[in-house]
Short mmCIF file of C-alpha atoms in Angstrom, two decimals:
data_model
loop_
_atom_site.label_atom_id
_atom_site.label_comp_id
_atom_site.label_asym_id
_atom_site.label_seq_id
_atom_site.Cartn_x
_atom_site.Cartn_y
_atom_site.Cartn_z
CA LYS U 1 15.20 -9.26 -15.23
CA ALA U 2 12.30 -6.98 -16.74
CA GLY U 3 10.95 -4.38 -14.32
CA VAL U 4 7.34 -3.45 -13.20
CA THR U 5 5.46 -2.58 -16.22
CA GLN U 6 2.17 -0.40 -16.27
CA THR U 7 -0.37 0.17 -19.03
CA PRO U 8 -1.42 2.53 -20.39
CA ARG U 9 1.12 5.28 -19.64
CA TYR U 10 -1.35 8.12 -20.25
CA LEU U 11 -5.12 8.10 -20.03
CA ILE U 12 -7.75 11.05 -20.68
CA LYS U 13 -11.22 10.30 -19.25
CA THR U 14 -14.18 12.53 -18.51
CA ARG U 15 -16.10 12.67 -15.26
CA GLY U 16 -18.44 9.75 -14.55
CA GLN U 17 -16.54 7.30 -16.54
CA GLN U 18 -14.77 4.38 -15.20
CA VAL U 19 -11.03 3.38 -15.82
CA THR U 20 -8.92 0.30 -15.61
CA LEU U 21 -5.27 0.27 -15.13
CA SER U 22 -2.86 -2.70 -15.43
CA CYS U 23 0.24 -3.69 -13.65
CA SER U 24 2.83 -6.68 -14.43
CA PRO U 25 5.11 -7.27 -11.52
CA ILE U 26 8.68 -8.21 -11.58
CA SER U 27 8.94 -11.77 -12.45
CA GLY U 28 8.64 -13.93 -9.10
CA HIS U 29 7.14 -10.96 -7.17
CA ARG U 30 3.90 -12.01 -5.75
CA SER U 31 2.72 -8.82 -3.94
CA VAL U 32 1.41 -5.76 -6.03
CA SER U 33 0.61 -2.47 -4.13
CA TRP U 34 -0.97 0.64 -5.66
CA TYR U 35 -0.29 4.28 -4.93
CA GLN U 36 -1.64 7.51 -5.96
CA GLN U 37 0.44 10.52 -6.52
CA THR U 38 -1.12 14.17 -6.56
CA PRO U 39 0.52 17.50 -6.14
CA GLY U 40 -1.60 18.18 -3.12
CA GLN U 41 -1.80 15.02 -1.22
CA GLY U 42 1.58 13.56 -2.27
CA LEU U 43 1.93 9.77 -2.36
CA GLN U 44 -0.65 7.68 -0.79
CA PHE U 45 -1.25 4.07 -0.36
CA LEU U 46 -4.38 2.61 -2.13
CA PHE U 47 -4.03 -1.22 -1.49
CA GLU U 48 -2.17 -4.29 -1.60
CA TYR U 49 -2.79 -7.50 -3.33
CA PHE U 50 -1.00 -10.85 -2.54
CA SER U 51 -1.99 -14.31 -3.65
CA GLU U 52 -5.06 -12.80 -5.37
CA THR U 53 -6.38 -11.44 -2.19
CA GLN U 54 -6.42 -7.79 -0.88
CA ARG U 55 -4.01 -7.68 2.11
CA ASN U 56 -4.13 -3.85 2.98
CA LYS U 57 -6.21 -0.98 2.19
CA GLY U 58 -5.66 2.82 2.35
CA ASN U 59 -8.14 5.38 3.13
CA PHE U 60 -9.87 5.69 -0.24
CA PRO U 61 -13.56 5.48 -1.16
CA GLY U 62 -15.19 2.28 -2.70
CA ARG U 63 -15.04 3.75 -6.08
CA PHE U 64 -11.19 2.57 -6.08
CA SER U 65 -11.06 -1.22 -6.48
CA GLY U 66 -8.50 -3.79 -7.65
CA ARG U 67 -7.77 -7.35 -8.24
CA GLN U 68 -5.01 -9.76 -8.81
CA PHE U 69 -4.86 -12.63 -11.21
CA SER U 70 -2.98 -16.26 -10.59
CA ASN U 71 0.00 -14.82 -12.57
CA SER U 72 0.33 -11.99 -10.06
CA ARG U 73 -0.72 -9.26 -12.66
CA SER U 74 -2.99 -6.73 -11.02
CA GLU U 75 -5.54 -4.35 -12.27
CA MET U 76 -6.97 -1.27 -10.66
CA ASN U 77 -10.41 0.27 -11.46
CA VAL U 78 -11.86 3.57 -10.58
CA SER U 79 -15.55 4.00 -11.11
CA THR U 80 -17.68 7.26 -11.56
CA LEU U 81 -14.36 9.23 -12.07
CA GLU U 82 -14.20 12.72 -10.43
CA LEU U 83 -11.74 15.58 -11.41
CA GLY U 84 -9.81 15.00 -8.19
CA ASP U 85 -8.97 11.43 -9.44
CA SER U 86 -6.47 13.03 -11.92
CA ALA U 87 -3.23 11.86 -10.69
CA LEU U 88 -0.21 9.52 -11.27
CA TYR U 89 -1.10 5.96 -10.32
CA LEU U 90 2.12 3.92 -9.32
CA CYS U 91 2.20 0.15 -9.10
CA ALA U 92 5.00 -1.46 -6.90
CA SER U 93 5.75 -5.15 -6.66
CA SER U 94 7.69 -6.95 -4.04
CA LEU U 95 8.47 -10.60 -3.01
CA ARG U 96 6.48 -10.51 0.30
CA LEU U 97 8.94 -12.76 2.31
CA SER U 98 7.83 -14.07 5.66
CA GLY U 99 10.59 -12.07 7.52
CA GLY U 100 8.59 -8.80 6.73
CA GLN U 101 11.47 -6.71 5.45
CA GLU U 102 10.15 -5.89 2.05
CA THR U 103 11.64 -3.74 -0.77
CA GLN U 104 9.11 -2.47 -3.18
CA TYR U 105 10.03 -1.59 -6.91
CA PHE U 106 8.00 0.82 -8.81
CA GLY U 107 6.72 0.86 -12.21
CA PRO U 108 6.73 4.10 -14.45
CA GLY U 109 3.17 4.99 -13.46
CA THR U 110 0.00 5.63 -15.55
CA ARG U 111 -0.90 9.42 -15.64
CA LEU U 112 -4.64 9.85 -15.56
CA LEU U 113 -6.56 13.12 -16.40
CA VAL U 114 -10.11 13.57 -15.67
CA LEU U 115 -11.85 16.30 -17.70
CA GLY N 1 -0.01 6.38 12.88
CA ASN N 2 3.17 6.58 11.06
CA SER N 3 4.45 9.60 9.46
CA VAL N 4 7.53 10.92 7.53
CA THR N 5 8.70 14.57 7.70
CA GLN N 6 11.15 15.90 5.06
CA MET N 7 12.60 19.15 4.74
CA GLU N 8 10.95 21.54 2.24
CA GLY N 9 12.41 22.26 -0.95
CA PRO N 10 13.52 23.17 -3.64
CA VAL N 11 17.13 22.57 -2.52
CA THR N 12 19.46 24.45 -5.15
CA LEU N 13 22.99 23.65 -5.19
CA SER N 14 26.04 24.08 -7.48
CA GLU N 15 27.78 21.16 -9.01
CA GLU N 16 30.22 19.20 -6.69
CA ALA N 17 28.40 20.71 -3.47
CA PHE N 18 27.62 18.67 -0.39
CA LEU N 19 24.09 17.47 -0.30
CA THR N 20 22.03 16.88 2.94
CA ILE N 21 18.22 16.09 2.92
CA ASN N 22 16.81 15.82 6.39
CA CYS N 23 14.07 13.13 7.06
CA THR N 24 12.71 11.99 10.45
CA TYR N 25 10.06 9.70 11.08
CA THR N 26 7.28 8.33 13.72
CA ALA N 27 6.49 4.65 13.69
CA THR N 28 5.50 1.99 15.97
CA GLY N 29 7.80 -0.91 16.21
CA TYR N 30 10.86 -1.26 13.96
CA PRO N 31 10.29 0.13 10.60
CA SER N 32 12.55 -0.21 7.39
CA LEU N 33 13.41 2.99 5.99
CA PHE N 34 14.04 3.94 2.45
CA TRP N 35 15.00 6.79 -0.15
CA TYR N 36 13.26 6.76 -3.38
CA VAL N 37 14.24 9.23 -6.19
CA GLN N 38 11.77 10.45 -8.96
CA TYR N 39 13.14 11.93 -12.23
CA PRO N 40 10.71 14.06 -14.35
CA GLY N 41 8.01 12.23 -15.88
CA GLU N 42 9.09 8.87 -14.40
CA GLY N 43 8.06 6.37 -11.49
CA LEU N 44 10.02 5.95 -8.28
CA GLN N 45 13.36 4.26 -8.24
CA LEU N 46 14.72 2.87 -5.12
CA LEU N 47 17.87 4.66 -4.18
CA LEU N 48 18.97 3.00 -0.80
CA LYS N 49 17.40 1.27 2.26
CA ALA N 50 18.02 0.44 5.88
CA THR N 51 16.27 -2.17 7.81
CA LYS N 52 17.56 -1.85 11.39
CA ALA N 53 19.13 0.76 13.69
CA ASP N 54 22.54 1.94 12.80
CA ASP N 55 22.44 0.28 9.30
CA LYS N 56 23.83 2.39 6.60
CA GLY N 57 22.35 2.38 3.13
CA SER N 58 24.53 3.57 0.28
CA ASN N 59 24.25 3.78 -3.74
CA LYS N 60 25.80 5.81 -6.40
CA GLY N 61 27.57 8.12 -3.82
CA PHE N 62 24.41 8.65 -1.65
CA GLU N 63 24.40 7.52 1.97
CA ALA N 64 21.81 7.45 4.79
CA THR N 65 22.15 6.14 8.18
CA TYR N 66 19.23 4.67 10.34
CA ARG N 67 19.35 6.51 13.74
CA LYS N 68 16.79 5.10 16.11
CA GLU N 69 17.79 7.42 19.00
CA THR N 70 16.88 10.67 16.86
CA THR N 71 14.29 8.80 14.53
CA SER N 72 16.06 10.13 11.51
CA PHE N 73 17.45 8.95 8.14
CA HIS N 74 19.00 11.87 6.65
CA LEU N 75 20.26 11.46 2.94
CA GLU N 76 23.76 12.75 2.15
CA LYS N 77 26.13 12.92 -0.88
CA GLY N 78 29.57 14.39 -1.00
CA SER N 79 29.49 15.97 -4.41
CA VAL N 80 26.40 16.40 -6.31
CA GLN N 81 26.08 16.24 -10.08
CA VAL N 82 23.55 18.08 -12.46
CA SER N 83 22.44 14.44 -13.37
CA ASP N 84 21.18 14.42 -9.53
CA SER N 85 18.31 16.74 -10.25
CA ALA N 86 15.24 15.07 -9.10
CA VAL N 87 12.75 14.80 -6.30
CA TYR N 88 13.73 12.65 -3.51
CA PHE N 89 11.33 10.71 -1.29
CA CYS N 90 11.94 9.39 2.37
CA ALA N 91 9.68 6.47 3.24
CA LEU N 92 9.19 3.83 5.84
CA SER N 93 7.36 0.59 5.90
CA GLU N 94 6.22 -1.11 9.31
CA GLY N 95 8.41 -4.21 10.22
CA ASN N 96 5.71 -6.76 10.80
CA THR N 97 4.77 -8.96 7.75
CA GLY N 98 1.21 -8.04 7.62
CA THR N 99 1.81 -4.36 6.47
CA ALA N 100 5.42 -4.53 5.40
CA SER N 101 4.25 -3.71 1.81
CA LYS N 102 2.43 -0.55 2.78
CA LEU N 103 4.88 2.42 2.55
CA THR N 104 4.32 5.65 4.04
CA PHE N 105 6.09 8.65 2.46
CA GLY N 106 7.25 12.21 3.09
CA THR N 107 6.26 15.05 0.75
CA GLY N 108 9.50 14.87 -1.30
CA THR N 109 12.33 17.26 -1.50
CA ARG N 110 13.16 18.65 -4.97
CA LEU N 111 16.89 19.01 -5.70
CA GLN N 112 18.13 21.32 -8.40
CA VAL N 113 21.88 21.12 -9.10
CA THR N 114 23.28 23.84 -11.41
CA LEU N 115 26.70 24.29 -13.18
#
């Protein structure tokens, strides 16, 4: 079974631009979560999408948004980029079972550099 | 809120040495606990997990036991190899269905294994 895939793998943008990152979950997984990883702040939860609806949200400004499509693929958008948005953005997928004991599987990440 | 505390790194060991990476947590309810590993330039790989007290997760010679009384989930391996050099993250997710997909991570511990 194929793992979580993320595109693009690397991206360079300039301040003020916007960017869209894409994530395809493991087949059959309906939940997609996004995380930001930086040397200073570590791994931080951005948001989770399930059945095309945002279910949970971390403590990030409104410039960070996302969506999920009917095939469970998800996109994350960051508008008006700032230098501090330079990070590795990780996507994770899970089944989101009713029992609540989830295991998340991560993709390779998209490394964003903002100049 | 939830939090995870890991020992500071880097941890430098000789090949075949015994490894312990300490992890303690603070959480409400009954979280699930995880160890993820990140190799240079890659995303996170699930190493092992435990979903209830006294469970032992194990994989590739690594083990960790969910200790509710000490709120700990220490990672151990009896004999490390150079190929184990990576950053190790301890993480928890809340037990209830609504937020089970939101992981809280520790800061990560870098392991360097030398010949």
